[in-house]
Amino acid sequence: MSSAPPPPGFELPLRLLLAFRTIIDELHERIALEGHPDLRPMHGFVFQAIGPNGTTAVELGRRLGVSKQAAGKTVETLEQLGYVERGSDPADARRKVVRLTARGVDCLVRSARIFDELRAEWSATLGEEQLRQVEDGLRRLAPGDPFRLDTPRWFGSP
Amino acid sequence: MSSAPPPPGFELPLRLLLAFRTIIDELHERIALEGHPDLRPMHGFVFQAIGPNGTTAVELGRRLGVSKQAAGKTVETLEQLGYVERGSDPADARRKVVRLTARGVDCLVRSARIFDELRAEWSATLGEEQLRQVEDGLRRLAPGDPFRLDTPRWFGSP
DNA sequence: CACGATAGACAACCTCATTGACCATATAGA
DNA sequence: TCTATATGGTCAATGAGGTTGTCTATCGTG
């Protein structure tokens, strides 16, 4: 009955971060082998924030938790890398819709597949039961929309 | 059992990051109320990297995975905030030893206590059994030293 | 004692975020 | 309809934090 002393409280957050980094690093290692070597950890968040239907720089900034100018610059970078493209919205001449290119969609699809493969490997390592315990525990510790995308900025100073 | 379909593979990493952020944000909210309102998430890593015996800017840079100049600037910032102080090493006139001040040590002690309090709250929420399942699962998914301190730099672009 | 290695400081630069300002366009109300 | 306001996008200036390159002082080794 849990007779062993509990681990120090700082271990769990460090393990959470280390596990996250391990997974993301593994993802990028594999997706680099599949033709996307230029991606950075942050870019996956941006692709998810753009979504399959496209978005605008302002809305992207809101989702990422950064200013619209910063979001615009990120879009410009990803446009040069060939992952997104900008078009005009016929229904609103102010909006410039940012959409994933075929290459961007390919990246999203591969990411989703690799994440599923990685989960299958964790399931094999831990057993499906314990993995679900972990996932359920994290859902209860950190409820809400997991797509809080303002993390890149979060570390730095005010 | 486990007859329900597994969640998509990308949920776990997002939950890991969200849980980490939730914990760190909670820590900083509480430690701000105890007299340390100026701390940033990264500073805890720096304090841990300095350690109880002090260190130098070069060694700090190695542990944090940044250049010695960047480490020096961080030390300068923390010195102005009153968390560290620089002294000379009588055994080596080149070295300028960075040590935590009483205020810095106070911060480390309070952090450890608050982390333990937070863990007790998670234990009450999940039950000690499931919390240990989570911790054990993370240890197996991400083994090794949890004190990898090069995270602050990890997010950005190269 | 001379030489290479190390610790630290200074300067220039880069990247990425910020705020402020400005223009074009859409929308709501008198 | 015409005007006021809100919204989307861009440009400019700024600041934080990182980098590399260079320089000096000091240590350790031959």
Tab-separated table of C-alpha atoms (C1' of nucleotides) in Angstrom:
chain	number	residue	atom	x	y	z
A	1	MET	CA	0.000	0.000	0.000
A	2	SER	CA	2.446	2.624	-1.106
A	3	SER	CA	4.681	2.003	1.855
A	4	ALA	CA	7.727	3.318	0.043
A	5	PRO	CA	8.346	7.006	0.669
A	6	PRO	CA	7.014	9.248	-2.081
A	7	PRO	CA	9.535	10.710	-4.492
A	8	PRO	CA	10.365	14.388	-4.075
A	9	GLY	CA	7.772	16.676	-5.554
A	10	PHE	CA	10.100	18.179	-8.129
A	11	GLU	CA	10.617	14.878	-9.913
A	12	LEU	CA	7.223	14.737	-11.597
A	13	PRO	CA	7.439	18.093	-13.394
A	14	LEU	CA	10.968	17.357	-14.543
A	15	ARG	CA	9.881	13.966	-15.829
A	16	LEU	CA	6.952	15.555	-17.611
A	17	LEU	CA	9.276	17.911	-19.436
A	18	LEU	CA	11.836	15.227	-20.132
A	19	ALA	CA	9.175	12.891	-21.511
A	20	PHE	CA	7.790	15.641	-23.694
A	21	ARG	CA	11.236	16.448	-25.036
A	22	THR	CA	11.976	12.789	-25.632
A	23	ILE	CA	8.807	12.339	-27.647
A	24	ILE	CA	9.202	15.511	-29.682
A	25	ASP	CA	12.845	14.777	-30.399
A	26	GLU	CA	11.916	11.277	-31.513
A	27	LEU	CA	9.194	12.663	-33.756
A	28	HIS	CA	11.535	15.107	-35.430
A	29	GLU	CA	14.209	12.502	-35.868
A	30	ARG	CA	11.775	10.295	-37.738
A	31	ILE	CA	10.048	12.991	-39.737
A	32	ALA	CA	13.450	14.316	-40.831
A	33	LEU	CA	14.095	10.886	-42.354
A	34	GLU	CA	10.836	11.169	-44.264
A	35	GLY	CA	11.755	14.337	-46.089
A	36	HIS	CA	11.149	17.115	-43.565
A	37	PRO	CA	14.551	17.885	-42.077
A	38	ASP	CA	14.000	21.622	-41.620
A	39	LEU	CA	11.252	21.485	-39.034
A	40	ARG	CA	11.694	22.827	-35.522
A	41	PRO	CA	9.752	21.742	-32.449
A	42	MET	CA	7.674	24.882	-32.639
A	43	HIS	CA	6.557	24.358	-36.212
A	44	GLY	CA	4.329	21.424	-35.413
A	45	PHE	CA	2.389	23.682	-33.106
A	46	VAL	CA	2.019	26.236	-35.849
A	47	PHE	CA	0.747	23.644	-38.327
A	48	GLN	CA	-1.804	22.455	-35.826
A	49	ALA	CA	-2.840	26.047	-35.192
A	50	ILE	CA	-3.299	26.666	-38.910
A	51	GLY	CA	-5.448	23.572	-39.250
A	52	PRO	CA	-6.835	21.968	-42.381
A	53	ASN	CA	-9.086	24.899	-43.275
A	54	GLY	CA	-6.517	27.652	-43.065
A	55	THR	CA	-6.548	30.723	-40.897
A	56	THR	CA	-5.290	34.283	-40.806
A	57	ALA	CA	-2.270	35.874	-39.197
A	58	VAL	CA	-4.361	37.567	-36.522
A	59	GLU	CA	-6.211	34.397	-35.593
A	60	LEU	CA	-2.956	32.471	-35.668
A	61	GLY	CA	-1.426	34.982	-33.286
A	62	ARG	CA	-4.353	34.532	-30.919
A	63	ARG	CA	-4.003	30.764	-30.922
A	64	LEU	CA	-0.259	30.887	-30.467
A	65	GLY	CA	-0.436	33.566	-27.810
A	66	VAL	CA	1.807	35.956	-29.716
A	67	SER	CA	1.243	39.267	-31.451
A	68	LYS	CA	-0.191	39.340	-34.937
A	69	GLN	CA	3.099	40.758	-36.195
A	70	ALA	CA	5.055	37.837	-34.793
A	71	ALA	CA	2.564	35.408	-36.288
A	72	GLY	CA	2.936	37.155	-39.631
A	73	LYS	CA	6.690	36.747	-39.535
A	74	THR	CA	6.369	33.064	-38.670
A	75	VAL	CA	4.027	32.607	-41.614
A	76	GLU	CA	6.539	34.340	-43.844
A	77	THR	CA	9.251	31.935	-42.717
A	78	LEU	CA	7.090	28.874	-43.259
A	79	GLU	CA	6.045	30.250	-46.638
A	80	GLN	CA	9.681	30.419	-47.696
A	81	LEU	CA	10.156	26.841	-46.520
A	82	GLY	CA	7.221	25.805	-48.687
A	83	TYR	CA	4.924	24.618	-45.934
A	84	VAL	CA	2.226	27.275	-46.168
A	85	GLU	CA	0.874	29.639	-48.780
A	86	ARG	CA	-1.110	32.842	-48.553
A	87	GLY	CA	-4.165	33.612	-50.598
A	88	SER	CA	-6.817	36.286	-50.571
A	89	ASP	CA	-10.315	35.781	-49.187
A	90	PRO	CA	-12.956	36.674	-51.823
A	91	ALA	CA	-15.498	37.277	-49.061
A	92	ASP	CA	-13.302	39.733	-47.144
A	93	ALA	CA	-10.643	41.739	-48.923
A	94	ARG	CA	-8.807	42.445	-45.663
A	95	ARG	CA	-8.133	38.804	-44.821
A	96	LYS	CA	-5.205	36.935	-46.280
A	97	VAL	CA	-5.841	33.297	-45.662
A	98	VAL	CA	-2.893	31.134	-44.679
A	99	ARG	CA	-3.225	27.532	-45.839
A	100	LEU	CA	-0.980	24.531	-45.638
A	101	THR	CA	0.557	23.500	-48.928
A	102	ALA	CA	0.592	19.886	-50.054
A	103	ARG	CA	3.971	19.656	-48.361
A	104	GLY	CA	2.518	21.098	-45.170
A	105	VAL	CA	-0.368	18.641	-45.228
A	106	ASP	CA	2.059	15.817	-45.880
A	107	CYS	CA	3.935	16.892	-42.797
A	108	LEU	CA	0.771	16.936	-40.684
A	109	VAL	CA	-0.272	13.501	-41.917
A	110	ARG	CA	3.131	12.025	-41.234
A	111	SER	CA	3.233	13.633	-37.797
A	112	ALA	CA	-0.084	12.094	-36.878
A	113	ARG	CA	1.040	8.665	-38.082
A	114	ILE	CA	4.362	8.868	-36.270
A	115	PHE	CA	2.660	9.966	-33.072
A	116	ASP	CA	0.370	6.947	-33.331
A	117	GLU	CA	3.374	4.696	-33.910
A	118	LEU	CA	5.118	6.185	-30.905
A	119	ARG	CA	2.052	5.645	-28.764
A	120	ALA	CA	1.953	2.021	-29.862
A	121	GLU	CA	5.556	1.672	-28.739
A	122	TRP	CA	4.802	3.201	-25.357
A	123	SER	CA	1.857	0.878	-25.062
A	124	ALA	CA	4.156	-2.048	-25.702
A	125	THR	CA	6.630	-0.753	-23.135
A	126	LEU	CA	4.242	0.104	-20.336
A	127	GLY	CA	1.268	-2.023	-21.217
A	128	GLU	CA	-1.913	-0.460	-22.488
A	129	GLU	CA	-3.364	-0.386	-18.991
A	130	GLN	CA	-0.631	1.716	-17.440
A	131	LEU	CA	-0.403	3.975	-20.462
A	132	ARG	CA	-4.100	4.719	-20.089
A	133	GLN	CA	-3.532	5.365	-16.406
A	134	VAL	CA	-0.882	7.897	-17.342
A	135	GLU	CA	-3.053	9.561	-19.955
A	136	ASP	CA	-6.050	9.643	-17.660
A	137	GLY	CA	-3.973	11.020	-14.812
A	138	LEU	CA	-2.602	13.793	-16.981
A	139	ARG	CA	-6.091	14.623	-18.219
A	140	ARG	CA	-7.175	15.055	-14.619
A	141	LEU	CA	-4.065	16.988	-13.570
A	142	ALA	CA	-4.159	19.262	-16.587
A	143	PRO	CA	-7.706	19.418	-17.887
A	144	GLY	CA	-8.833	21.614	-20.697
A	145	ASP	CA	-7.861	22.086	-24.281
A	146	PRO	CA	-4.426	20.579	-24.783
A	147	PHE	CA	-3.837	22.920	-27.706
A	148	ARG	CA	-2.484	25.799	-25.715
A	149	LEU	CA	0.041	26.912	-28.235
A	150	ASP	CA	1.682	29.869	-26.559
A	151	THR	CA	4.508	27.762	-25.196
A	152	PRO	CA	7.422	28.994	-27.308
A	153	ARG	CA	7.136	32.416	-25.741
A	154	TRP	CA	6.413	31.028	-22.324
A	155	PHE	CA	9.955	30.328	-21.248
A	156	GLY	CA	11.515	33.684	-21.879
A	157	SER	CA	11.545	36.754	-19.738
A	158	PRO	CA	8.692	39.226	-19.607
B	1	MET	CA	-9.930	-5.200	-21.714
B	2	SER	CA	-9.094	-1.689	-22.891
B	3	SER	CA	-11.889	-2.085	-25.374
B	4	ALA	CA	-12.269	1.647	-25.893
B	5	PRO	CA	-10.270	2.928	-28.848
B	6	PRO	CA	-6.952	4.450	-27.892
B	7	PRO	CA	-6.695	8.231	-27.953
B	8	PRO	CA	-4.767	9.748	-30.836
B	9	GLY	CA	-1.034	9.611	-30.367
B	10	PHE	CA	-0.563	13.352	-30.286
B	11	GLU	CA	-2.627	13.765	-27.129
B	12	LEU	CA	-0.030	12.394	-24.725
B	13	PRO	CA	2.782	14.796	-25.648
B	14	LEU	CA	0.435	17.747	-25.539
B	15	ARG	CA	-0.828	16.656	-22.136
B	16	LEU	CA	2.719	16.238	-20.927
B	17	LEU	CA	3.555	19.787	-21.879
B	18	LEU	CA	0.289	21.163	-20.558
B	19	ALA	CA	0.748	19.370	-17.246
B	20	PHE	CA	4.302	20.652	-16.942
B	21	ARG	CA	3.203	24.181	-17.648
B	22	THR	CA	0.313	23.901	-15.223
B	23	ILE	CA	2.632	22.774	-12.451
B	24	ILE	CA	5.288	25.382	-13.120
B	25	ASP	CA	2.719	28.134	-13.381
B	26	GLU	CA	1.205	27.037	-10.096
B	27	LEU	CA	4.619	27.000	-8.472
B	28	HIS	CA	5.382	30.513	-9.618
B	29	GLU	CA	2.006	31.777	-8.558
B	30	ARG	CA	2.612	30.512	-5.051
B	31	ILE	CA	6.246	31.495	-4.758
B	32	ALA	CA	5.351	34.989	-5.938
B	33	LEU	CA	3.032	35.250	-2.928
B	34	GLU	CA	5.931	34.286	-0.683
B	35	GLY	CA	8.138	37.153	-1.708
B	36	HIS	CA	9.618	36.078	-5.041
B	37	PRO	CA	7.464	37.727	-7.692
B	38	ASP	CA	10.223	38.354	-10.227
B	39	LEU	CA	11.143	34.781	-11.026
B	40	ARG	CA	10.698	33.272	-14.458
B	41	PRO	CA	10.272	29.575	-15.272
B	42	MET	CA	13.836	29.418	-16.498
B	43	HIS	CA	15.332	30.738	-13.288
B	44	GLY	CA	14.587	27.591	-11.335
B	45	PHE	CA	16.731	25.684	-13.805
B	46	VAL	CA	19.524	28.181	-13.334
B	47	PHE	CA	19.346	27.933	-9.545
B	48	GLN	CA	19.543	24.177	-9.767
B	49	ALA	CA	22.470	24.460	-12.159
B	50	ILE	CA	24.300	26.757	-9.758
B	51	GLY	CA	23.786	24.332	-6.921
B	52	PRO	CA	24.569	24.769	-3.236
B	53	ASN	CA	28.337	25.021	-3.743
B	54	GLY	CA	28.378	27.672	-6.399
B	55	THR	CA	29.813	27.462	-9.874
B	56	THR	CA	31.343	29.643	-12.560
B	57	ALA	CA	29.910	31.232	-15.657
B	58	VAL	CA	31.694	28.791	-17.944
B	59	GLU	CA	30.524	25.736	-16.054
B	60	LEU	CA	27.033	27.198	-15.831
B	61	GLY	CA	26.991	27.661	-19.575
B	62	ARG	CA	27.981	24.035	-20.061
B	63	ARG	CA	25.204	22.782	-17.816
B	64	LEU	CA	22.597	25.018	-19.369
B	65	GLY	CA	23.737	24.292	-22.897
B	66	VAL	CA	24.446	27.924	-23.743
B	67	SER	CA	27.611	29.922	-24.369
B	68	LYS	CA	29.631	31.256	-21.478
B	69	GLN	CA	28.725	34.790	-22.520
B	70	ALA	CA	25.014	34.035	-22.357
B	71	ALA	CA	25.496	32.418	-18.968
B	72	GLY	CA	27.384	35.479	-17.830
B	73	LYS	CA	24.513	37.727	-18.847
B	74	THR	CA	22.025	35.535	-17.015
B	75	VAL	CA	24.186	35.705	-13.916
B	76	GLU	CA	24.306	39.466	-14.219
B	77	THR	CA	20.525	39.622	-14.365
B	78	LEU	CA	20.104	37.349	-11.358
B	79	GLU	CA	22.753	39.357	-9.516
B	80	GLN	CA	20.736	42.530	-10.029
B	81	LEU	CA	17.657	40.737	-8.750
B	82	GLY	CA	19.582	39.774	-5.631
B	83	TYR	CA	19.483	36.002	-6.094
B	84	VAL	CA	23.174	35.348	-6.757
B	85	GLU	CA	26.453	37.024	-5.928
B	86	ARG	CA	29.878	36.811	-7.482
B	87	GLY	CA	33.035	36.379	-5.474
B	88	SER	CA	36.620	35.652	-6.334
B	89	ASP	CA	38.221	32.264	-5.894
B	90	PRO	CA	41.339	32.533	-3.716
B	91	ALA	CA	42.688	29.355	-5.262
B	92	ASP	CA	42.310	30.578	-8.856
B	93	ALA	CA	42.348	34.275	-9.634
B	94	ARG	CA	40.683	33.724	-13.003
B	95	ARG	CA	37.542	32.142	-11.591
B	96	LYS	CA	34.700	34.262	-10.296
B	97	VAL	CA	32.490	31.980	-8.303
B	98	VAL	CA	28.740	32.476	-8.599
B	99	ARG	CA	26.881	31.589	-5.415
B	100	LEU	CA	23.280	31.778	-4.353
B	101	THR	CA	22.563	34.533	-1.864
B	102	ALA	CA	20.427	33.922	1.206
B	103	ARG	CA	17.535	35.072	-0.921
B	104	GLY	CA	18.450	32.574	-3.607
B	105	VAL	CA	18.668	29.747	-1.108
B	106	ASP	CA	15.360	30.818	0.374
B	107	CYS	CA	13.881	30.531	-3.074
B	108	LEU	CA	15.262	27.025	-3.575
B	109	VAL	CA	13.964	25.881	-0.189
B	110	ARG	CA	10.515	27.299	-0.813
B	111	SER	CA	10.417	25.755	-4.279
B	112	ALA	CA	11.159	22.320	-2.878
B	113	ARG	CA	8.466	22.702	-0.226
B	114	ILE	CA	5.863	23.959	-2.713
B	115	PHE	CA	6.647	21.119	-5.100
B	116	ASP	CA	6.047	18.666	-2.274
B	117	GLU	CA	2.781	20.400	-1.419
B	118	LEU	CA	1.708	20.224	-5.046
B	119	ARG	CA	2.534	16.549	-5.212
B	120	ALA	CA	0.423	15.963	-2.118
B	121	GLU	CA	-2.471	17.694	-3.869
B	122	TRP	CA	-2.073	15.553	-6.976
B	123	SER	CA	-1.950	12.511	-4.747
B	124	ALA	CA	-5.242	13.585	-3.210
B	125	THR	CA	-6.744	14.153	-6.650
B	126	LEU	CA	-5.592	10.984	-8.376
B	127	GLY	CA	-4.944	8.729	-5.419
B	128	GLU	CA	-1.431	7.812	-4.462
B	129	GLU	CA	-1.650	4.611	-6.496
B	130	GLN	CA	-2.381	6.254	-9.803
B	131	LEU	CA	0.097	9.057	-9.166
B	132	ARG	CA	2.815	6.464	-8.678
B	133	GLN	CA	1.663	4.733	-11.859
B	134	VAL	CA	2.116	8.029	-13.666
B	135	GLU	CA	5.528	8.693	-12.157
B	136	ASP	CA	6.679	5.164	-12.817
B	137	GLY	CA	5.398	5.299	-16.372
B	138	LEU	CA	7.240	8.518	-17.046
B	139	ARG	CA	10.415	7.120	-15.545
B	140	ARG	CA	10.198	4.231	-17.978
B	141	LEU	CA	9.260	6.396	-20.953
B	142	ALA	CA	11.945	8.976	-20.226
B	143	PRO	CA	14.687	7.374	-18.226
B	144	GLY	CA	17.874	9.089	-17.246
B	145	ASP	CA	18.753	12.190	-15.334
B	146	PRO	CA	15.739	14.464	-15.210
B	147	PHE	CA	18.032	17.452	-14.702
B	148	ARG	CA	18.748	18.065	-18.327
B	149	LEU	CA	19.138	21.769	-18.133
B	150	ASP	CA	19.480	22.734	-21.738
B	151	THR	CA	15.751	23.099	-22.163
B	152	PRO	CA	15.416	26.871	-22.282
B	153	ARG	CA	17.393	26.975	-25.482
B	154	TRP	CA	15.685	23.904	-26.878
B	155	PHE	CA	12.520	25.587	-28.067
B	156	GLY	CA	13.838	28.282	-30.308
B	157	SER	CA	15.050	28.078	-33.853
B	158	PRO	CA	18.696	27.339	-34.554
C	1	DC	C1'	60.493	30.323	-18.006
C	2	DA	C1'	57.738	29.740	-22.081
C	3	DC	C1'	53.737	27.853	-24.011
C	4	DG	C1'	49.077	26.200	-24.503
C	5	DA	C1'	44.656	26.039	-22.149
C	6	DT	C1'	41.181	28.239	-19.427
C	7	DA	C1'	38.064	32.108	-17.189
C	8	DG	C1'	36.145	36.193	-17.983
C	9	DA	C1'	34.813	40.687	-20.321
C	10	DC	C1'	33.754	43.528	-24.391
C	11	DA	C1'	31.840	44.309	-28.965
C	12	DA	C1'	29.156	43.328	-33.044
C	13	DC	C1'	25.579	40.810	-34.821
C	14	DC	C1'	21.373	37.730	-35.331
C	15	DT	C1'	16.755	36.053	-34.283
C	16	DC	C1'	12.481	36.666	-32.483
C	17	DA	C1'	9.523	38.720	-29.876
C	18	DT	C1'	7.399	43.301	-28.481
C	19	DT	C1'	4.693	48.048	-29.043
C	20	DG	C1'	3.168	51.903	-31.804
C	21	DA	C1'	1.593	53.748	-35.974
C	22	DC	C1'	-0.644	53.554	-40.231
C	23	DC	C1'	-3.716	52.147	-44.150
C	24	DA	C1'	-7.481	49.368	-46.240
C	25	DT	C1'	-11.710	47.240	-45.581
C	26	DA	C1'	-15.929	45.563	-43.246
C	27	DT	C1'	-19.816	46.449	-40.323
C	28	DA	C1'	-23.236	48.765	-37.518
C	29	DG	C1'	-26.022	52.800	-36.453
C	30	DA	C1'	-27.939	57.537	-36.961
D	1	DT	C1'	-26.547	56.418	-47.243
D	2	DC	C1'	-22.920	58.145	-44.718
D	3	DT	C1'	-20.214	58.090	-40.873
D	4	DA	C1'	-18.000	55.942	-36.810
D	5	DT	C1'	-15.830	52.129	-35.161
D	6	DA	C1'	-13.707	47.694	-35.297
D	7	DT	C1'	-10.780	44.525	-37.674
D	8	DG	C1'	-6.851	42.556	-40.785
D	9	DG	C1'	-2.334	43.417	-42.420
D	10	DT	C1'	2.094	45.846	-42.868
D	11	DC	C1'	6.023	48.834	-41.630
D	12	DA	C1'	9.258	50.792	-38.224
D	13	DA	C1'	11.662	51.032	-33.910
D	14	DT	C1'	12.862	48.673	-29.817
D	15	DG	C1'	14.444	45.158	-26.382
D	16	DA	C1'	15.662	40.583	-24.589
D	17	DG	C1'	18.625	36.861	-25.226
D	18	DG	C1'	21.280	34.297	-27.756
D	19	DT	C1'	25.567	33.755	-30.937
D	20	DT	C1'	30.633	34.327	-32.603
D	21	DG	C1'	35.027	36.699	-32.451
D	22	DT	C1'	38.564	38.921	-29.951
D	23	DC	C1'	41.182	40.342	-26.125
D	24	DT	C1'	43.453	40.033	-21.463
D	25	DA	C1'	44.748	37.714	-17.237
D	26	DT	C1'	45.883	33.639	-15.048
D	27	DC	C1'	46.856	28.663	-14.401
D	28	DG	C1'	49.297	24.378	-15.345
D	29	DT	C1'	52.742	21.809	-17.680
D	30	DG	C1'	56.840	21.002	-20.161
